[in-house]
XYZ file of C-alpha atoms in Angstrom:
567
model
C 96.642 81.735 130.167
C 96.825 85.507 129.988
C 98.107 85.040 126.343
C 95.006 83.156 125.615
C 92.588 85.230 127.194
C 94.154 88.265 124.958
C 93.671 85.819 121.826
C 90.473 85.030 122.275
C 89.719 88.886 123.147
C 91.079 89.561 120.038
C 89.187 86.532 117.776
C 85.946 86.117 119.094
C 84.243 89.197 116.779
C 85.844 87.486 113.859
C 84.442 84.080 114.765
C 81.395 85.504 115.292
C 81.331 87.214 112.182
C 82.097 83.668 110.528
C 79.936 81.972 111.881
C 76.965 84.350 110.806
C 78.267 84.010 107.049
C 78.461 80.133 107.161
C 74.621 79.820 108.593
C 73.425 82.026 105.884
C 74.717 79.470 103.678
C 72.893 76.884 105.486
C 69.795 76.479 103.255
C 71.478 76.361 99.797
C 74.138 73.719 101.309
C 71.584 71.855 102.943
C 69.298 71.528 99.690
C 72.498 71.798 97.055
C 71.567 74.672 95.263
C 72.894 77.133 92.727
C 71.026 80.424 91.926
C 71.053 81.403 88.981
C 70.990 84.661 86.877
C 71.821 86.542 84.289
C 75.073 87.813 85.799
C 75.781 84.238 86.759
C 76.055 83.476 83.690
C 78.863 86.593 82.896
C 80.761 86.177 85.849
C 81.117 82.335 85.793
C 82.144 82.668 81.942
C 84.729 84.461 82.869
C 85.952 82.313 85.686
C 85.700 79.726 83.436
C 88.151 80.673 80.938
C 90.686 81.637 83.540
C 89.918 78.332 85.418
C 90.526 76.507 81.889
C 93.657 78.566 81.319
C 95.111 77.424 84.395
C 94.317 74.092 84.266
C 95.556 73.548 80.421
C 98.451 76.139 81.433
C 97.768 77.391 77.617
C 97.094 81.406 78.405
C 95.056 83.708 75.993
C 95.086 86.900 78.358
C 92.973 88.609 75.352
C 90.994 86.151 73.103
C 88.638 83.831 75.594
C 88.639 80.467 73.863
C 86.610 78.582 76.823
C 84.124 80.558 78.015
C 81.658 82.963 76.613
C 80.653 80.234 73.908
C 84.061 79.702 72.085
C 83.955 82.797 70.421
C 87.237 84.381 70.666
C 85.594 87.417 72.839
C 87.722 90.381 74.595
C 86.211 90.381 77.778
C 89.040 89.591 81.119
C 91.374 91.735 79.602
C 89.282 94.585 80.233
C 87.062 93.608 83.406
C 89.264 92.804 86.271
C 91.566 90.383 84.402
C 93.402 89.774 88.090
C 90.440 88.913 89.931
C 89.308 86.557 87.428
C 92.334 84.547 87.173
C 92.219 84.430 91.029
C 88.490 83.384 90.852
C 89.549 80.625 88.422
C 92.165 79.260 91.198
C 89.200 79.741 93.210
C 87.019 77.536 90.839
C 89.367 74.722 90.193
C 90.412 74.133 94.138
C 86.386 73.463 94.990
C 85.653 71.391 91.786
C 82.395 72.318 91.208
C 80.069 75.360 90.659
C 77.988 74.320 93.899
C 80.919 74.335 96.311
C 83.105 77.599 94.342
C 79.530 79.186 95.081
C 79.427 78.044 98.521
C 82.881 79.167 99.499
C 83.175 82.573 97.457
C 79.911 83.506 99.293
C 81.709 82.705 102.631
C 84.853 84.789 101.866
C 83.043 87.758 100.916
C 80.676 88.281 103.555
C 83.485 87.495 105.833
C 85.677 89.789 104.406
C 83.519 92.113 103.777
C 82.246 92.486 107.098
C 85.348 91.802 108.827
C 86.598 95.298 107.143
C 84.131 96.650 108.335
C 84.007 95.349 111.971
C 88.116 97.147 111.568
C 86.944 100.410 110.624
C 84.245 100.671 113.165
C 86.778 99.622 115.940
C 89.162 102.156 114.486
C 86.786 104.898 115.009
C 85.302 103.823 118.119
C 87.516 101.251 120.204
C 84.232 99.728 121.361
C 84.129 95.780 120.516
C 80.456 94.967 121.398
C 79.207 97.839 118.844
C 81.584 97.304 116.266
C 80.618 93.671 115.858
C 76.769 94.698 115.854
C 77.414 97.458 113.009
C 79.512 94.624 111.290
C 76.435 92.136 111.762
C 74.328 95.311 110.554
C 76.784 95.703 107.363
C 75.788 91.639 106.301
C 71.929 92.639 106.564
C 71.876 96.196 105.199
C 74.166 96.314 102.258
C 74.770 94.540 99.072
C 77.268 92.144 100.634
C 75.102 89.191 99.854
C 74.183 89.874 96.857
C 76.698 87.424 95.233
C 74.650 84.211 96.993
C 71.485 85.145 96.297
C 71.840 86.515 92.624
C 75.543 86.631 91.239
C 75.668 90.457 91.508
C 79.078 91.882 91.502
C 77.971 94.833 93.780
C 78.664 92.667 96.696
C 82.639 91.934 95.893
C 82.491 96.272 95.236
C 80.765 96.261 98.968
C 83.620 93.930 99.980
C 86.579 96.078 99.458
C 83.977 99.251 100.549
C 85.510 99.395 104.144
C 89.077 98.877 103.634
C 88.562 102.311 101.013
C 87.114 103.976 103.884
C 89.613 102.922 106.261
C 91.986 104.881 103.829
C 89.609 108.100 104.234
C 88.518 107.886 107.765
C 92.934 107.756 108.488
C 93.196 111.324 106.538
C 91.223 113.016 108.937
C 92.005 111.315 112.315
C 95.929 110.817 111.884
C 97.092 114.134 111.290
C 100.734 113.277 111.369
C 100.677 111.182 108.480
C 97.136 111.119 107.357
C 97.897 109.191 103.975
C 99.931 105.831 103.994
C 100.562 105.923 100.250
C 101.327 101.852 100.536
C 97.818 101.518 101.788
C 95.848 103.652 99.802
C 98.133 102.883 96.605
C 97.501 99.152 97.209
C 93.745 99.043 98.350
C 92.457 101.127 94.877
C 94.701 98.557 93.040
C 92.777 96.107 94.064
C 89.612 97.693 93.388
C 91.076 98.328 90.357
C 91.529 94.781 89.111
C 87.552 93.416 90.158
C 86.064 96.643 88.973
C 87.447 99.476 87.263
C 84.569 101.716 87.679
C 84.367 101.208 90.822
C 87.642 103.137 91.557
C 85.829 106.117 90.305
C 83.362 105.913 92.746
C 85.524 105.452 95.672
C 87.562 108.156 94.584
C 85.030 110.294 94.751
C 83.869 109.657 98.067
C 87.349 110.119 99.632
C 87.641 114.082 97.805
C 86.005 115.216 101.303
C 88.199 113.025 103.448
C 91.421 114.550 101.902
C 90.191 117.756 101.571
C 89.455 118.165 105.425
C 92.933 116.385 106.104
C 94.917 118.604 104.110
C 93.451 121.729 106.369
C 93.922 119.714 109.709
C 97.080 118.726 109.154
C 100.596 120.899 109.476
C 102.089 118.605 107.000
C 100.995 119.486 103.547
C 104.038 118.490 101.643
C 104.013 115.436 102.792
C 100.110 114.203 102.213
C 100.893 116.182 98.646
C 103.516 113.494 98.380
C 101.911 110.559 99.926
C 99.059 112.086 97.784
C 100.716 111.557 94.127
C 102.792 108.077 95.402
C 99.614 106.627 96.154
C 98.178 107.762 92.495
C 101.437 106.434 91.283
C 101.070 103.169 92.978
C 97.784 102.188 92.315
C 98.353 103.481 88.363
C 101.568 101.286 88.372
C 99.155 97.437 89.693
C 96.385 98.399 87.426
C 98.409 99.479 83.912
C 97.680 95.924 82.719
C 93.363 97.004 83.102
C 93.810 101.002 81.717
C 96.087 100.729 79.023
C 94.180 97.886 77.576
C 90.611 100.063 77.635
C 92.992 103.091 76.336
C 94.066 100.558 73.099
C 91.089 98.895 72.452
C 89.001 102.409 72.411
C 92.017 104.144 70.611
C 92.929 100.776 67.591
C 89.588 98.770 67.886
C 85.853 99.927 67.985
C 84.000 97.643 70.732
C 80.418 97.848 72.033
C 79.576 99.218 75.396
C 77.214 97.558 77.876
C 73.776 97.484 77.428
C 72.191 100.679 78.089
C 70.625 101.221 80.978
C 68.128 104.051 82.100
C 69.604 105.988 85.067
C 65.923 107.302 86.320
C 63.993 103.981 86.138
C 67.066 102.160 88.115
C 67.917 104.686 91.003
C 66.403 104.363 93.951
C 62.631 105.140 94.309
C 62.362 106.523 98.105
C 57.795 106.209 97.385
C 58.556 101.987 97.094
C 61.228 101.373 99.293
C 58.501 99.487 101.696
C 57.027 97.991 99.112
C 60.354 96.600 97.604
C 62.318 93.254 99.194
C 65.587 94.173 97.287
C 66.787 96.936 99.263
C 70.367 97.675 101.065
C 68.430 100.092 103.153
C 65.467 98.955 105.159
C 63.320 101.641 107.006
C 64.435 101.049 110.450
C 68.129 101.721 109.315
C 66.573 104.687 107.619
C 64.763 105.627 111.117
C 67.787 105.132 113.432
C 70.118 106.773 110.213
C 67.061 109.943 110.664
C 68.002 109.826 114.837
C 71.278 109.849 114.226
C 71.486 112.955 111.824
C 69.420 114.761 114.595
C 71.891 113.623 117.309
C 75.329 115.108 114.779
C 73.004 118.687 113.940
C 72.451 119.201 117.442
C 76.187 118.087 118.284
C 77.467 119.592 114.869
C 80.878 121.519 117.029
C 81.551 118.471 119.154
C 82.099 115.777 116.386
C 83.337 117.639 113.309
C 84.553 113.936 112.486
C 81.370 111.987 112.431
C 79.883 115.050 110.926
C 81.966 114.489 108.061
C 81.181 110.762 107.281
C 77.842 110.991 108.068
C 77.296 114.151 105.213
C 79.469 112.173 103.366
C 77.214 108.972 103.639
C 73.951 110.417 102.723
C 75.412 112.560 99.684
C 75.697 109.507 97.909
C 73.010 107.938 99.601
C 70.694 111.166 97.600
C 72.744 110.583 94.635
C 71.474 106.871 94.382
C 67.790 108.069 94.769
C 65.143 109.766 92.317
C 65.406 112.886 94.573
C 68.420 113.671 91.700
C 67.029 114.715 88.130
C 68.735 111.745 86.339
C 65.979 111.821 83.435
C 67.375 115.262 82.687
C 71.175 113.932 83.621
C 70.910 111.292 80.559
C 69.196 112.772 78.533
C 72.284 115.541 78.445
C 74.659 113.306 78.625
C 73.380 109.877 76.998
C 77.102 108.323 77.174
C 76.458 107.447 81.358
C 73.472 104.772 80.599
C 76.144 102.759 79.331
C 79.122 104.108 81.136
C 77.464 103.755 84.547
C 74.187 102.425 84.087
C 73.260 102.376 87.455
C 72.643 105.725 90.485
C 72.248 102.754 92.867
C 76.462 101.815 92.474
C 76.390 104.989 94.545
C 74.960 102.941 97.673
C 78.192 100.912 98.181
C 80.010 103.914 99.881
C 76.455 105.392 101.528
C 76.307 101.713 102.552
C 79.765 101.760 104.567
C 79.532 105.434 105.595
C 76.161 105.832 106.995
C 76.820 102.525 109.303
C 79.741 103.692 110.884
C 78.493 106.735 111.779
C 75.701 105.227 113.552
C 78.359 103.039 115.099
C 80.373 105.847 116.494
C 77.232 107.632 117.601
C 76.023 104.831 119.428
C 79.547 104.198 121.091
C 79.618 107.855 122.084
C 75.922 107.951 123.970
C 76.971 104.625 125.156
C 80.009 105.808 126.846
C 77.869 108.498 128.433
C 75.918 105.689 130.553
C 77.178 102.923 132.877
C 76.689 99.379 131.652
C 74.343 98.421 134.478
C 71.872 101.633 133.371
C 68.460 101.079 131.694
C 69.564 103.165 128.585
C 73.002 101.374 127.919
C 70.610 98.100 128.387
C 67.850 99.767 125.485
C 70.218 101.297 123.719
C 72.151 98.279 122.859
C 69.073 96.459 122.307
C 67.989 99.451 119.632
C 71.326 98.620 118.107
C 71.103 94.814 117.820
C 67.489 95.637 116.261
C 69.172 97.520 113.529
C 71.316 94.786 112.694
C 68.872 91.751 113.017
C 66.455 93.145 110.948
C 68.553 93.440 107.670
C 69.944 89.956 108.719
C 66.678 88.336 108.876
C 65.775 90.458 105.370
C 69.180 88.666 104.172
C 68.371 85.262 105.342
C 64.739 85.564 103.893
C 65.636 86.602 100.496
C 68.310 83.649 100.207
C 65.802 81.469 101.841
C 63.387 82.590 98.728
C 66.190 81.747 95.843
C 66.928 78.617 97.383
C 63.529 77.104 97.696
C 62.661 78.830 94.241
C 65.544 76.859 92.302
C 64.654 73.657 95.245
C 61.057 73.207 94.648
C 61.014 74.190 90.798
C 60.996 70.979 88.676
C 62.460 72.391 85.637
C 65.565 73.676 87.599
C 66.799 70.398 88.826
C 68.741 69.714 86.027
C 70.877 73.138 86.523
C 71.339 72.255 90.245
C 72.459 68.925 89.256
C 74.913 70.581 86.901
C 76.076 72.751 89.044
C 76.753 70.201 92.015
C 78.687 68.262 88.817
C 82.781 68.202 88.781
C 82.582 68.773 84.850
C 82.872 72.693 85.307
C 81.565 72.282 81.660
C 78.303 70.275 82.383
C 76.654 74.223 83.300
C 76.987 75.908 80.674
C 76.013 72.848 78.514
C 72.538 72.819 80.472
C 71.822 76.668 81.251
C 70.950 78.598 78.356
C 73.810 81.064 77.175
C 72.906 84.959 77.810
C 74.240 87.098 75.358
C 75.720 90.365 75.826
C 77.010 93.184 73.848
C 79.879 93.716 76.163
C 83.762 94.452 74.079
C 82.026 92.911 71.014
C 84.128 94.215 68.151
C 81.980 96.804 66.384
C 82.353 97.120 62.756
C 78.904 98.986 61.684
C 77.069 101.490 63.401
C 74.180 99.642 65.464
C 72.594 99.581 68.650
C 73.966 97.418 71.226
C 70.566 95.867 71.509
C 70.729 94.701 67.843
C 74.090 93.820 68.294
C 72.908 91.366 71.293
C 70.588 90.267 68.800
C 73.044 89.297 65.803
C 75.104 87.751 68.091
C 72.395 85.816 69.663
C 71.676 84.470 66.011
C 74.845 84.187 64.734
C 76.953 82.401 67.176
C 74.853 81.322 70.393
C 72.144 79.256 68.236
C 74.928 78.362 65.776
C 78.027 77.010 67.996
C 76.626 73.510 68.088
C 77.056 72.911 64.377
C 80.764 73.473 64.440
C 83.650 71.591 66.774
C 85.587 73.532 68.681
C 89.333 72.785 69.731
C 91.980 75.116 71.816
C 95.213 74.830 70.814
C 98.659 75.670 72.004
C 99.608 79.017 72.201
C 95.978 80.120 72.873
C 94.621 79.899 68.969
C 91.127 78.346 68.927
C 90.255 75.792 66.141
C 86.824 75.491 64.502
C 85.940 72.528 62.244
C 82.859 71.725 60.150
C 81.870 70.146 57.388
C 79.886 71.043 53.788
C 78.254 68.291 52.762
C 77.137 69.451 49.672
C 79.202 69.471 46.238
C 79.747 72.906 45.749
C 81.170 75.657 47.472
C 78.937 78.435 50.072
C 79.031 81.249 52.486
C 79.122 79.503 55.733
C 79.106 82.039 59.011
C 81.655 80.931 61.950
C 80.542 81.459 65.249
C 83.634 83.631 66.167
C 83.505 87.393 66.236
C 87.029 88.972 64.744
C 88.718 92.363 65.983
C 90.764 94.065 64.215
C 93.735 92.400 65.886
C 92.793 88.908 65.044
C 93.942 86.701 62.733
C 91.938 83.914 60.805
C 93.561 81.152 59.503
C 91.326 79.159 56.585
C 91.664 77.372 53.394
C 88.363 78.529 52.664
C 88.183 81.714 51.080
C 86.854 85.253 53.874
C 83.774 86.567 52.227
C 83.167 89.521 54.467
C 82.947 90.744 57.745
C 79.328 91.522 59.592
C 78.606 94.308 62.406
C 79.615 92.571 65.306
C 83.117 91.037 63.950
C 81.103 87.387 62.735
C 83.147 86.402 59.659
C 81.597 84.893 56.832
C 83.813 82.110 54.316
C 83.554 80.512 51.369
C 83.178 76.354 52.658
C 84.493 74.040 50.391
C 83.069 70.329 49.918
C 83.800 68.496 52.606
C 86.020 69.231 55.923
C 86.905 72.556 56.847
C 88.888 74.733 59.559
C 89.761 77.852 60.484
C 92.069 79.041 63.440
C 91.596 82.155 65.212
C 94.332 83.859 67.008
C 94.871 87.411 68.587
C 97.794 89.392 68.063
C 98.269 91.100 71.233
C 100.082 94.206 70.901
C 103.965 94.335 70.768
C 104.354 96.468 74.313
C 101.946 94.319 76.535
C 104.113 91.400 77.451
C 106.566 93.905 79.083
C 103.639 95.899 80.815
C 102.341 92.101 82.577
C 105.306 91.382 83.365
C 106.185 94.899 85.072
C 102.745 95.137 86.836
C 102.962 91.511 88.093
C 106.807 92.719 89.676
C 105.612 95.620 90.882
C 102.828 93.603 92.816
C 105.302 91.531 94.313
C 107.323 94.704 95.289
C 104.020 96.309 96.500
C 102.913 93.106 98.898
C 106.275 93.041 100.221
C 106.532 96.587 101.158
C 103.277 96.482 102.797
C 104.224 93.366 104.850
C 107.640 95.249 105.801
C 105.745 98.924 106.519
C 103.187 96.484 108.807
C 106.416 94.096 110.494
C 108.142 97.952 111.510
C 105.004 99.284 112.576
C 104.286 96.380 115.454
C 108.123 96.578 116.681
C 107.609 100.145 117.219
C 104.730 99.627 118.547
C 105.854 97.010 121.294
C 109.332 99.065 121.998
C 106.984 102.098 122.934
């Protein structure tokens, strides 16, 4: 009985925590609905492919010859390759777009906010406000953003907590305050769903280490720790950087489409006026009470101090307090690069909310549980985290009836809810991007969106595809007149692939669409990519060395609980 008692102790915030991310699902399950958006459309292309991979067990790690309209794009290999072929498991175990949008919803605001239920109870050892912060973390960040809209900030909000429980351990354990298995492993991780991302994170844990390294008397060692965890995390990801390193080094690609940093930060004048938000005003009020509380208490709590700072420098740096007109315009390169001051709010997200947790747990601690103010104060709390829940539930509630009650969506839910994974992209209308196209002339990436919009989105359906072994993609079509002409395949070609045709290559245009001479009759060419010579052995090593890396952790975490139940 005692064992139980201790179990269900332990479980109950998690259950909790579950059971608040399967009832915001409860209005697109109940209706059968799909939101859709322009990142859908991305994301589930590249799901796709590795879903199709899988299930055909005929691998193209570089040329996607399933998704992204059969045209032989570079995408995976360069955005979280890893993550998408664990997405395609993902995709093919629920069958359907409905129910893989149903479940990855479920596992990321459960993970998401179980991490950060962890690293509030790490800080604070208080249960009851670790679960409300966690509750909080669902409402007030991006976490379910992937629902409601397909954005890929919420997987980045996700892994948020487990960075920070890397950071937050440099400046409370100061006998080993970097475990170079867990840090190493965690920014692998990030490193295969978002590369970018790693930057970020990186960046917020220079303060972290920094105030470590002068609280702790073992400098060597984080040093060492230090450059095993850069090692490790280099080591899992080698399959993600050496592939941008080659392509920008032997091919010329396209960047994203450019974005302006000062129109998409955040504008602090229309925060009430905007529903989007990760940070409502009342957070903002109780995050306002809670710097007051750390100034005035600035000597006591040098730790909090730290991760609340920490919090609302990027918090500033996602807002139009910084000069980002005057940042791009200097430095033109980050509109595509980064795109986006708001990416910032994924660590201000994390940071800010566990400071107010381990505020709140402090003043708590100074009351008995019977007082008024414990009562008021937890009730402040709970506030805090009900009113970005009920801004959560609204917003999904708003997508779902949207794509319910509008007649000319139907068909896309329908698709969705199908078991053909194909049936979606047949009925949704394909959204190009200029994303790794191959660029072989010097234009914009909007006119490059453009070409390829003409050229092989509104062109695809007068050819017939076919994959074939060894991941080369066959297109046939036919010229029905008597003579030969220039016929444009809706491929695009790096400088690493290789066409196969009977027909004559006329040229090459500016996004890699080739152009052949068609001779009366049936035709067919067969693209392949020739990956380069060194990159079987590099998969192979990184996929070892996560083996090597999963079982050390497990071992490191096995030692760790004996020693902890000897002592």
């Amino acid at each position: 009985m005692e064992k139980l008692k201790k179990w269900i102790n332990r479980a109950w915030p998690y259950a909790g925590l579950a059971l608040v991310s399967l009832f915001l699902l409860y209005t697109q399950w109940l209706y059968r609905i799909t939101p859709i958006s322009g990142d859908t459309y991305f994301h589930y292309s590249r799901f796709y492919d590795a879903a199709m991979q899988i299930r055909n067990w005929n691998f193209s790690y570089f040329q996607t010859n399933y998704g992204f309209d059969q045209a032989g794009r570079v995408i995976n290999a360069m955005y979280g390759p890893l993550f998408a072929y664990g997405m395609g498991v993902l995709v093919l175990l629920t069958h359907s777009w409905f129910r893989f949008k149903l479940i990855s919803s479920f596992l990321f605001v459960l993970i998401g906010s179980s991490g950060m239920y962890h690293l509030c109870w790490r800080m604070t050892k208080n249960k009851e406000t670790s679960f409300l912060i966690a509750l909080a973390y669902i409402g007030l960040s991006k976490l379910t953003y992937w629902q409601s809209v397909s954005n890929f900030a919420a997987i980045n909000e996700m892994m948020a907590p487990f960075v920070m429980l890397c950071g937050v351990r440099m400046i409370t354990n100061h006998d080993r305050p970097i475990n170079w298995v867990q840090l190493g492993l965690t920014m692998a991780v990030v490193g295969q769903i978002h590369l970018l991302s790693c930057l970020i994170f990186s960046l917020a844990l220079i303060p972290f280490f920094i105030m470590g390294l002068v609280t702790t008397k073992q400098a060597k060692t984080v040093w060492l720790n230090f450059a095993g965890a850069i090692a490790l995390a280099a080591l899992l990801t080698m399959n993600v950087w050496l592939v941008l390193i080659h392509f920008f080094i032997a091919e010329r690609i396209f960047t994203p489409y450019p974005m302006s940093l000062a129109e998409n930060s955040l504008k602090i004048q229309t925060i009430p006026r905007t529903i989007v938000i990760p940070l409502t005003w009342i957070f903002l009020f109780a995050c306002l009470l809670n710097g007051i509380y750390l100034l005035k208490h600035r000597r006591e709590d040098k730790t909090n101090n730290l991760i609340f700072c920490n919090g609302l420098a990027f918090f500033l740096l996602s807002t139009d307090l910084i000069p980002w007109g005057y940042i791009e315009a200097k430095l033109p390169v980050l509109q595509t690069a980064f795109q986006n001051p708001k990416r910032f709010l994924i660590v201000a997200d994390t940071l800010l909310l566990l400071s107010l947790g381990m505020t709140f747990s402090r003043v708590l601690g100074a009351f008995s549980k019977s007082s008024k103010v414990h009562s008021l104060l937890v009730i402040s709390l709970l506030l805090v985290a009900m009113s970005g829940y009920i801004k959560v539930n609204d917003l999904n509630n708003f997508y779902t009836y949207f794509f319910k009650f509008n007649s000319g969506l139907q068909q896309v839910n329908n698709a969705a809810a199908d078991r053909n994974l194909d049936l979606l992209f047949q009925t949704v209308s394909s959204v190009p991007s200029p994303d790794y196209l191959p660029k072989r002339q010097e234009i914009s990436s909007k006119h490059a969106q453009e070409v390829y919009k003409q050229e092989v989105i509104d062109r695809k359906q007068q050819f017939k595809h076919q994959v074939l072994a060894n991941g080369k993609l066959r297109l046939t079509w036919t010229n029905s007149g008597k003579t030969k002409k220039k016929t444009k395949l809706p491929i695009v070609m790096y400088r690493e692939s290789k066409l196969v045709t009977k027909s004559k290559l006329y040229k090459i245009d500016a996004i890699g669409v080739p152009t052949v001479y068609s001779r009366p009759g049936k035709n067919e060419a067969t693209l392949s990519f020739r990956q380069p010579s060194w990159f079987k052995w590099i998969l192979w090593l990184v996929l070892v060395n996560w083996a090597a890396a999963i079982f050390l952790a497990c071992w490191q975490r096995v030692r760790f609980r004996a020693q902890t139940a000897v002592s």
